[in-house]
Coordinates of C-alpha atoms in Angstrom, one line a residue:
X1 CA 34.0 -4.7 6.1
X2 CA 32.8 -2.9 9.5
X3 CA 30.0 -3.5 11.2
X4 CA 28.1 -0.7 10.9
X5 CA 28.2 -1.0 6.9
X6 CA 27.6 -4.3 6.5
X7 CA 24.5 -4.3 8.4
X8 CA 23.3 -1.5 6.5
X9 CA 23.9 -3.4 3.3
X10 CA 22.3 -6.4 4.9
X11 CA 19.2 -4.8 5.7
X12 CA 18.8 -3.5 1.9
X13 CA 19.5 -6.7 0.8
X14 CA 16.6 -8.3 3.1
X15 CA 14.1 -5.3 2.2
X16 CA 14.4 -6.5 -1.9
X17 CA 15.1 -10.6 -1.7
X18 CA 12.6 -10.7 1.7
X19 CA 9.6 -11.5 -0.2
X20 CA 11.2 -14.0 -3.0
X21 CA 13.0 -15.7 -0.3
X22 CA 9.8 -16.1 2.1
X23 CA 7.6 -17.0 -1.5
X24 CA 10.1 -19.7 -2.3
X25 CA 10.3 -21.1 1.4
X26 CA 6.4 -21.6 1.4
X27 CA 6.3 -23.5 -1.6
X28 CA 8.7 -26.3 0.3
X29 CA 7.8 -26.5 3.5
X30 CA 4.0 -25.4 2.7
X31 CA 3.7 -22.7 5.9
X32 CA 4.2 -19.2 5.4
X33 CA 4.8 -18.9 9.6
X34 CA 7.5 -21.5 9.1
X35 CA 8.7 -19.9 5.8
X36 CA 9.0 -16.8 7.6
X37 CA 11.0 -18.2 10.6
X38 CA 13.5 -19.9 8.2
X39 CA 13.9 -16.6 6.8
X40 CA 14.6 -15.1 9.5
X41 CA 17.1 -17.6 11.2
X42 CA 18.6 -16.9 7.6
X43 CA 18.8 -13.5 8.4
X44 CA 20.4 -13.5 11.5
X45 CA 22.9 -16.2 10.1
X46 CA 23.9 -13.3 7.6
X47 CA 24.1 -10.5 10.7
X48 CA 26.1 -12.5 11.9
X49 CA 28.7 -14.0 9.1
X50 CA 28.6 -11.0 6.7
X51 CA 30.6 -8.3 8.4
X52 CA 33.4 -11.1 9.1
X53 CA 33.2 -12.5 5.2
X54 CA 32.1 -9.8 3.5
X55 CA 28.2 -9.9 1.5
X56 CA 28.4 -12.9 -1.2
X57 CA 28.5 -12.2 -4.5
X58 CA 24.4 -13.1 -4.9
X59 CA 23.1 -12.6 -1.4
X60 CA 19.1 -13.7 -2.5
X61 CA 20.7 -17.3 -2.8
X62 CA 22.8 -17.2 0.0
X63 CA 20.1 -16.6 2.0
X64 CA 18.0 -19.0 0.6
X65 CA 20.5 -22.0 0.6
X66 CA 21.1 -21.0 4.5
X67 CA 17.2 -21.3 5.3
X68 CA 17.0 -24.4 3.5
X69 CA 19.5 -26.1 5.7
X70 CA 18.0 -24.6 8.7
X71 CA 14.5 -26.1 7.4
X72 CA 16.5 -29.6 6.8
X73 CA 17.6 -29.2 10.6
X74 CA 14.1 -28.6 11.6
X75 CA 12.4 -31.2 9.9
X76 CA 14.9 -33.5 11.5
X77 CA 14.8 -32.6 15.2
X78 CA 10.7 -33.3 15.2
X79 CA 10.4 -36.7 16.8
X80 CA 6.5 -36.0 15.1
X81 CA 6.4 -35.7 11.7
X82 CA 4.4 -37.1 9.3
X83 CA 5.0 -38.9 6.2
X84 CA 4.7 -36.2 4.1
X85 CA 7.0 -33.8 6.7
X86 CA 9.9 -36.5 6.0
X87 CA 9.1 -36.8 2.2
X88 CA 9.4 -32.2 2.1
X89 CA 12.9 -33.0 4.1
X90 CA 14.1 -35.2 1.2
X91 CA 13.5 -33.0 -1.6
X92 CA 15.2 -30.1 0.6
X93 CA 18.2 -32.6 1.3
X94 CA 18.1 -33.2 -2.2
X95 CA 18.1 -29.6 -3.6
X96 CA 20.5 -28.2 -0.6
X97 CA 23.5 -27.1 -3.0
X98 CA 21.9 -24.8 -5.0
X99 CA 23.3 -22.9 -8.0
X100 CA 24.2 -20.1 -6.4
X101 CA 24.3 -18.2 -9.9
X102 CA 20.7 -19.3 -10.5
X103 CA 19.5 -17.2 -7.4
X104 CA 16.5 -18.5 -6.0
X105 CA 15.5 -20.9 -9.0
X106 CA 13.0 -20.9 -11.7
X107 CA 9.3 -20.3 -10.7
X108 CA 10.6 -17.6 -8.7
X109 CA 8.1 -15.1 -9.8
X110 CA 5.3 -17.5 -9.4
X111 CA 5.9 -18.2 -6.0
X112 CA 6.1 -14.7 -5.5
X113 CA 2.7 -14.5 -6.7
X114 CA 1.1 -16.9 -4.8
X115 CA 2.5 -15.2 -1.6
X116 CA 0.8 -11.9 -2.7
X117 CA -2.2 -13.9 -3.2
X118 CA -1.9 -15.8 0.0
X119 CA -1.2 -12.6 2.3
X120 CA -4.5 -10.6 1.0
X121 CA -6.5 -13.9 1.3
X122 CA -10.3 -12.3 2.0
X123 CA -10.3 -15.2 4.8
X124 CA -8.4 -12.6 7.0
X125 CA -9.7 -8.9 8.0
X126 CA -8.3 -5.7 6.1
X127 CA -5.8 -5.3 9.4
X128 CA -4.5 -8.6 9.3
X129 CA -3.8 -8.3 5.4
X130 CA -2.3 -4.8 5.8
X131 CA 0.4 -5.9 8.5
X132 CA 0.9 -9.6 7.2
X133 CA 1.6 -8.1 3.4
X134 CA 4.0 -5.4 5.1
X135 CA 5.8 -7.9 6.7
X136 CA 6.4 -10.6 4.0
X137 CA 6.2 -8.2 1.2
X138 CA 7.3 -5.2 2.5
X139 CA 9.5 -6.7 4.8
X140 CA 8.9 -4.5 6.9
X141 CA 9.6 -5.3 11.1
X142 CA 6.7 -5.3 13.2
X143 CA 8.1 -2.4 14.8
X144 CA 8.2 -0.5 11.8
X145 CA 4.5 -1.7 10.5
X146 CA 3.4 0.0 14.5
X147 CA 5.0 3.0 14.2
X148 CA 3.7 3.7 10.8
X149 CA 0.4 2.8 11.8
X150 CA 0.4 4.5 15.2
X151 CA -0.1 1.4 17.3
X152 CA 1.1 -0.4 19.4
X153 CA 3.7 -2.8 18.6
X154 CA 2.3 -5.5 20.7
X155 CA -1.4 -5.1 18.7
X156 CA 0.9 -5.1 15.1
X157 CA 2.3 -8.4 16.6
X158 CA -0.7 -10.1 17.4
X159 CA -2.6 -9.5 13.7
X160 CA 0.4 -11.1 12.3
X161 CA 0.7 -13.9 14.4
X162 CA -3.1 -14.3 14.3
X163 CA -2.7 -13.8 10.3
X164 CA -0.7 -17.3 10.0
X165 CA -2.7 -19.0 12.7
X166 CA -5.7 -18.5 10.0
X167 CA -4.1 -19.5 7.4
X168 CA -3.0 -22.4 8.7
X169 CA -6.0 -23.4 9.7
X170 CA -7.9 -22.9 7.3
X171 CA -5.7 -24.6 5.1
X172 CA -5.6 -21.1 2.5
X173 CA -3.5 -23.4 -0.8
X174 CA -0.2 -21.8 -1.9
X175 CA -1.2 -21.1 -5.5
X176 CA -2.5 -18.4 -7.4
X177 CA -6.5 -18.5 -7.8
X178 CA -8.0 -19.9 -10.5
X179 CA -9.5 -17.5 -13.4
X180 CA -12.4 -17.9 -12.0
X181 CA -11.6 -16.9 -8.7
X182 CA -8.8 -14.4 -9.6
X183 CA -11.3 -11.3 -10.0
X184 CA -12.3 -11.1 -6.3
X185 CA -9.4 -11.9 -5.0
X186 CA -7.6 -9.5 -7.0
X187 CA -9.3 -7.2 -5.9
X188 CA -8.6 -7.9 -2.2
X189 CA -4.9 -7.4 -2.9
X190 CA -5.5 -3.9 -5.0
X191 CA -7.7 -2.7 -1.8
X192 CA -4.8 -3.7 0.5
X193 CA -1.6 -2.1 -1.7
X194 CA -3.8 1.5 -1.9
X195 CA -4.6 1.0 2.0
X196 CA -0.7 1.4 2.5
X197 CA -0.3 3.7 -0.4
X198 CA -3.3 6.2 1.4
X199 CA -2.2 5.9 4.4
X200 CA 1.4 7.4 3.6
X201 CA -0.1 10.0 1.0
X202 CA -2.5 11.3 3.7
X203 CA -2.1 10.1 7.1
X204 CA -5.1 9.4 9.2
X205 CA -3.5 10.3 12.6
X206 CA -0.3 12.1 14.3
X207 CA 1.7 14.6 13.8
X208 CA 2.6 14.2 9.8
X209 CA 0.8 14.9 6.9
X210 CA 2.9 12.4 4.5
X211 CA 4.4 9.2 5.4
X212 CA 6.6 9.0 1.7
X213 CA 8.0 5.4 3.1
X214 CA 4.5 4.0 3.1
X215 CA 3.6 5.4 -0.7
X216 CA 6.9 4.0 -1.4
X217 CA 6.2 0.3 0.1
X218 CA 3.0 0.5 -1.9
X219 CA 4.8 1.5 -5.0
X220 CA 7.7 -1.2 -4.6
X221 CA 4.7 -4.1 -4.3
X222 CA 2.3 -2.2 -7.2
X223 CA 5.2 -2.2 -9.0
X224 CA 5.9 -6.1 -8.6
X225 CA 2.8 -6.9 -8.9
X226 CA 2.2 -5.4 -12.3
X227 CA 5.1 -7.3 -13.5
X228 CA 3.4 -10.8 -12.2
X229 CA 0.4 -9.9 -13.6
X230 CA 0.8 -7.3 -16.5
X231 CA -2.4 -8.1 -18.3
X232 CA -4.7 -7.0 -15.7
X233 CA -6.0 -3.4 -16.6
X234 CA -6.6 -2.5 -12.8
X235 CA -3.5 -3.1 -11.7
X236 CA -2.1 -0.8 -14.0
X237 CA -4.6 1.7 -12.8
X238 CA -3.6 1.0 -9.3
X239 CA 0.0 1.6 -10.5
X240 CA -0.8 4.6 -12.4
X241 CA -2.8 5.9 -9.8
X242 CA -0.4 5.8 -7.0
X243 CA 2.8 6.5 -9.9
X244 CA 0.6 10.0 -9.8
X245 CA -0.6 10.7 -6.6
X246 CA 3.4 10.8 -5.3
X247 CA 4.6 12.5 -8.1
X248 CA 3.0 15.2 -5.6
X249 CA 4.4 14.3 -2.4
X250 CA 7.6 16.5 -2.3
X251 CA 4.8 19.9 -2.9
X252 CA 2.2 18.3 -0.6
X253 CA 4.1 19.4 2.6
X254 CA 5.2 23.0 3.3
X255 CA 9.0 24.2 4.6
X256 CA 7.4 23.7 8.7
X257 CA 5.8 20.1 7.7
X258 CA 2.6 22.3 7.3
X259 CA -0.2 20.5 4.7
X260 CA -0.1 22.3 1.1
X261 CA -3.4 21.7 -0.8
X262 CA -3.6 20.7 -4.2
X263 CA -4.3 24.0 -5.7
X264 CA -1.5 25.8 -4.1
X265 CA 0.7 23.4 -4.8
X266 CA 4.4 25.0 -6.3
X267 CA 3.9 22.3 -9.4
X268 CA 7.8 22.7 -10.2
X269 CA 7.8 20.6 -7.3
X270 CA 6.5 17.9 -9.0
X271 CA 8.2 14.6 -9.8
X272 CA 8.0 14.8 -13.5
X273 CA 9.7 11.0 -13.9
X274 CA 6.7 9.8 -11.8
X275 CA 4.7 11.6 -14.0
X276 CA 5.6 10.5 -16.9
X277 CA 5.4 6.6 -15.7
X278 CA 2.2 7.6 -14.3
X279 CA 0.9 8.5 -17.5
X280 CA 2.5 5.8 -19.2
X281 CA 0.7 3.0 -16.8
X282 CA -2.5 4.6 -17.3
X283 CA -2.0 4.2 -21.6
X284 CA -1.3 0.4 -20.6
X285 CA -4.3 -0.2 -18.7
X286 CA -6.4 1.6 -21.8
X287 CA -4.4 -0.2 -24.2
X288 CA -5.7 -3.7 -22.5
X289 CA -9.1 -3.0 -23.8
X290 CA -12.7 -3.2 -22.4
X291 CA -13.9 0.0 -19.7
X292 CA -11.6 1.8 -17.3
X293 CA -12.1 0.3 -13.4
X294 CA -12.1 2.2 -10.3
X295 CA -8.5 2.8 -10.3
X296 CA -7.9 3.3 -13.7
X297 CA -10.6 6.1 -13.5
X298 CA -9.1 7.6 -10.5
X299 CA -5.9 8.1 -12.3
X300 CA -7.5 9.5 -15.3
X301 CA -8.7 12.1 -12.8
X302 CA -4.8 12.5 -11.5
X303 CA -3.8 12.6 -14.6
X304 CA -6.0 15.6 -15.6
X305 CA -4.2 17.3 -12.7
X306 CA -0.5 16.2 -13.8
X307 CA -0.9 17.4 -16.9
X308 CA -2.6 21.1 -15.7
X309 CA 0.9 23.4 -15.7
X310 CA -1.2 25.9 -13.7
X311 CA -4.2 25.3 -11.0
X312 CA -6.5 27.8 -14.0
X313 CA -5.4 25.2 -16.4
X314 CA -7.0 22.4 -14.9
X315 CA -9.7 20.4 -16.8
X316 CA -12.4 20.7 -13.8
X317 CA -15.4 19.6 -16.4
X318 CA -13.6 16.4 -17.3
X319 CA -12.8 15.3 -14.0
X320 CA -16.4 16.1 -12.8
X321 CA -17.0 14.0 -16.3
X322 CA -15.0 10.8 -14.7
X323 CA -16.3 11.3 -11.4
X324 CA -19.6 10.4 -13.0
X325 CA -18.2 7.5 -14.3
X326 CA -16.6 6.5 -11.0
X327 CA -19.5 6.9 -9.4
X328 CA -21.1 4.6 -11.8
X329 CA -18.7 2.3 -11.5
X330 CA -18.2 2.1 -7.5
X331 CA -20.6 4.3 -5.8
X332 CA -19.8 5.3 -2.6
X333 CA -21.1 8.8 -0.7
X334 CA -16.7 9.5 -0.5
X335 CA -17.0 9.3 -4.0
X336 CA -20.1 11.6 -4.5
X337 CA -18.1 14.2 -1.8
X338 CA -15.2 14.3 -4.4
X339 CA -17.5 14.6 -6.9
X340 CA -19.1 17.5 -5.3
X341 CA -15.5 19.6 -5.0
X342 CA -15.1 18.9 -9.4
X343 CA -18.7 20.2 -9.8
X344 CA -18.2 24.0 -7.6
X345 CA -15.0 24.0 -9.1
X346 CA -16.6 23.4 -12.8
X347 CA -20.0 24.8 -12.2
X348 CA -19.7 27.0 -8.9
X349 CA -19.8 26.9 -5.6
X350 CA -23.6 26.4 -5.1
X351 CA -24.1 23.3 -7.7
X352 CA -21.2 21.6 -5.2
X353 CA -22.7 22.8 -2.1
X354 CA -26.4 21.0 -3.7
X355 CA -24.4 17.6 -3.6
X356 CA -22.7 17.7 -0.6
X357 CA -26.2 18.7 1.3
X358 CA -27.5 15.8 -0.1
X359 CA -24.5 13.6 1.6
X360 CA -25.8 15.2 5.3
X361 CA -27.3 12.1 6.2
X362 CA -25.7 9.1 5.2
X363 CA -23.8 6.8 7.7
X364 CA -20.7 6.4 6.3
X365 CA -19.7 10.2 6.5
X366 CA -21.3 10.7 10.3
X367 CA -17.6 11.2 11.2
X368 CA -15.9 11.7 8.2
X369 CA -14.0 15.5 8.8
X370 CA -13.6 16.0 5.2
X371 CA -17.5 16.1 4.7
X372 CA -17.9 19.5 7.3
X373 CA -14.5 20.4 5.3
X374 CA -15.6 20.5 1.8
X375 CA -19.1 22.2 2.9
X376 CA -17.1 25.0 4.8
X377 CA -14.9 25.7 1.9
X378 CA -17.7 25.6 0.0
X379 CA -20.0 27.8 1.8
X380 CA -16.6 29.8 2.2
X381 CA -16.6 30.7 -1.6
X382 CA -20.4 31.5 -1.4
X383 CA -19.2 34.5 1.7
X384 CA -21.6 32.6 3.9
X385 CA -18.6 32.9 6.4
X386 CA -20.3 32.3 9.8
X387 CA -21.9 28.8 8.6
X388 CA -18.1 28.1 7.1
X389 CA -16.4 28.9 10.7
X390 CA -19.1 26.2 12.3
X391 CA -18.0 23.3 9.5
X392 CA -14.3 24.6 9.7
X393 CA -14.4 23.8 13.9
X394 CA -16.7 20.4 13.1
X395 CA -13.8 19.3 10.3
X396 CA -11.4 20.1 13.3
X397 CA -12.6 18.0 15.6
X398 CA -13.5 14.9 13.6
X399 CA -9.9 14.5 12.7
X400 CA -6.9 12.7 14.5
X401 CA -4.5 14.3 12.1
X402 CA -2.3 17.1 14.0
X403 CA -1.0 19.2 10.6
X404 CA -4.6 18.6 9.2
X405 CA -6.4 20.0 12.8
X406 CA -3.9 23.1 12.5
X407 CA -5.0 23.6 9.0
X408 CA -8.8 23.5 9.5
X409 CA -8.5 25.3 12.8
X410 CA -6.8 28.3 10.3
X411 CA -9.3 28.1 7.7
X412 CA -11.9 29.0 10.7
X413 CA -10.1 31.6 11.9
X414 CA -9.6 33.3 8.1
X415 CA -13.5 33.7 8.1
X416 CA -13.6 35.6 11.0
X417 CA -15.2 38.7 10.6

């Protein structure tokens, strides 16, 4: 095998076993840091031995076996361990020759969990979550995590090294929370798998409008995690949701890289398959019983839009309809914006414009572009084109987007008189 394939099917095979192999590590040696650095020494053992022999047969246990021997070696090169340090080497001495048809061993899946858990700990701040859960999860490099973030590598670097400092220190357990404490910290891990998902659908800064790998990382972990936990209704909205909100991404983005807007979307475009698992997520978070959560609502909403053939067909009083909901639900003045786009487009222009007027003043949209956006489109429809052209040039300027500054910038100049 030559180099150049072999590394290529190397890195494939770390993107998928990555985040078992890391899950399983912290479970014996009760660090993720140290998990991770076993996992990696593993990896480089494999860059280095599988272009000569070939991948194995079932490279997830390979792997693992490899860092479990390197973890034997650690443990007995520190002159300082403690008891319990020499106790973890004994059960890795004793477990060294793995099955290496079993793969990784039972309780896989659980200590996949756990890490999920672990990385979108509350204890650390949204950043730290986002890059740490990237790396381990999405096993992603830090290079990787900066470039699709737009900073610096050196900043991605520190979160995650500062990341396993504080859960290290403040001793954050390996398990998966109790009932009791699952809801909130659920939701922690939802919030940080549709940060990623967002930030690929519609990027916040540079020159693209879509980042598809991003929406895909977030699928990859909704996906997993809606197989760990597949009685939880939210996370079948969040998997819904996002299933949805890519089925678009192909139409989203014009033949230049220019942003298309949902309702000139070419809808032939559209990935039916994620669609129809779309769709299908949603009926099993319904099917769970009790009311629909924020998610679950916001893919009802995409769902109204999947299943529109044409822009005229779509169900604008409906999605107002949930919007209400939503906002009953989790309030927020983004929310009450969105709300304000269903409403003109199921009532007119002017019952929209009355919402978003009302937004003017609150904090959390002083510098939010889409806020001057929707009002210029709005007062757009209403021929109030002079007032549009000032909200077109304010949208401009609040956003770091490129594509997105080029389109507002456009939309000003298409009121000109």
């Amino acid at each position: 095998m030559s180099t150049g394939p072999a590394h290529a099917a190397i890195q494939a095979v770390w993107r998928i076993e990555s985040p078992r192999l890391i899950a399983g590590l912290t479970r014996l040696v009760r660090d993720v840091g140290v998990a991770e650095d076993l996992a990696q020494d593993a990896l480089v053992a494999a860059l280095e031995q599988w272009p000569e022999s070939g991948v194995p047969d079932n490279p997830g246990a390979w792997l693992m076996a490899t860092a479990k021997h390197r973890g034997i070696d650690l443990l007995r090169r520190n002159a300082r361990l403690e008891r319990k340090q020499a106790e973890l080497a004994r059960e890795l001495q004793e477990s060294e020759e793995p099955d290496l048809d079993a793969g990784l061993g039972e309780g896989v899946e659980d200590d996949l969990l756990r890490l999920v858990f672990m990385t979108c700990h509350p204890v650390l701040s949204r950043e730290a979550r986002v890059a740490l859960t990237l790396r381990l999860l999405g096993g992603l490099t830090t290079s990787e995590i900066a470039r699709a973030f737009l900073v610096p590598e050196a900043t991605i670097a520190q979160r995650i090294v500062r990341a396993k400092r504080t859960l290290s220190e403040t001793h954050v357990p390996f398990e998966a929370p109790t009932p009791h404490e699952r809801g909130a910290r659920l939701e922690s891990v939802l919030e940080v798998v549709y940060l990623v998902f967002n930030e690929g659908y519609s990027a916040t800064a540079g020159d693209h409008w879509v980042r598809p790998s991003l929406c895909q990382e977030a699928l990859r972990l909704g996906r997993i995690l809606a197989e760990l936990v597949p009685g939880e209704p939210e996370v079948q909205g969040l998997v819904s949701l996002m299933e949805l909100q890519a089925s678009r991404l192909r139409a989203r983005v014009g033949a230049a890289g220019a942003p298309v807007l949902l309702l000139d979307q070419d809808r032939a475009r559209w990935d039916h398959v994620l669609i129809a698992r779309g769709l299908a997520a949603l009926e099993r978070a319904r099917a769970l019983g009790g009311p629909l959560g924020p998610y679950a609502l916001q893919a009802a909403i995409a769902a109204c839009h999947a299943r529109a053939r044409t822009a005229e067909e779509t169900d604008w009083v409906r999605i107002a309809a949930l919007y209400d909901a939503l906002g009953q639900v989790a309030p927020s003045p983004v929310v009450e914006l969105n709300r304000a786009v269903a409403v003109s487009m199921a009532f007119g222009p002017a019952a929209g414009l009355e919402i978003v007027d009302a937004l003017a003043g609150a904090p959390a949209l002083a510098n939010y572009h889409l806020l001057p956006s929707v009002r210029g489109e709005l007062l757009a429809r209403l021929g109030r084109d002079a007032e549009a052209r000032v909200e077109f040039e304010r949208a401009a300027s609040l956003t770091r987007n490129e594509r997105e500054r080029a389109l507002l910038l456009a939309r000003r100049e298409s009121r000109a008189r």
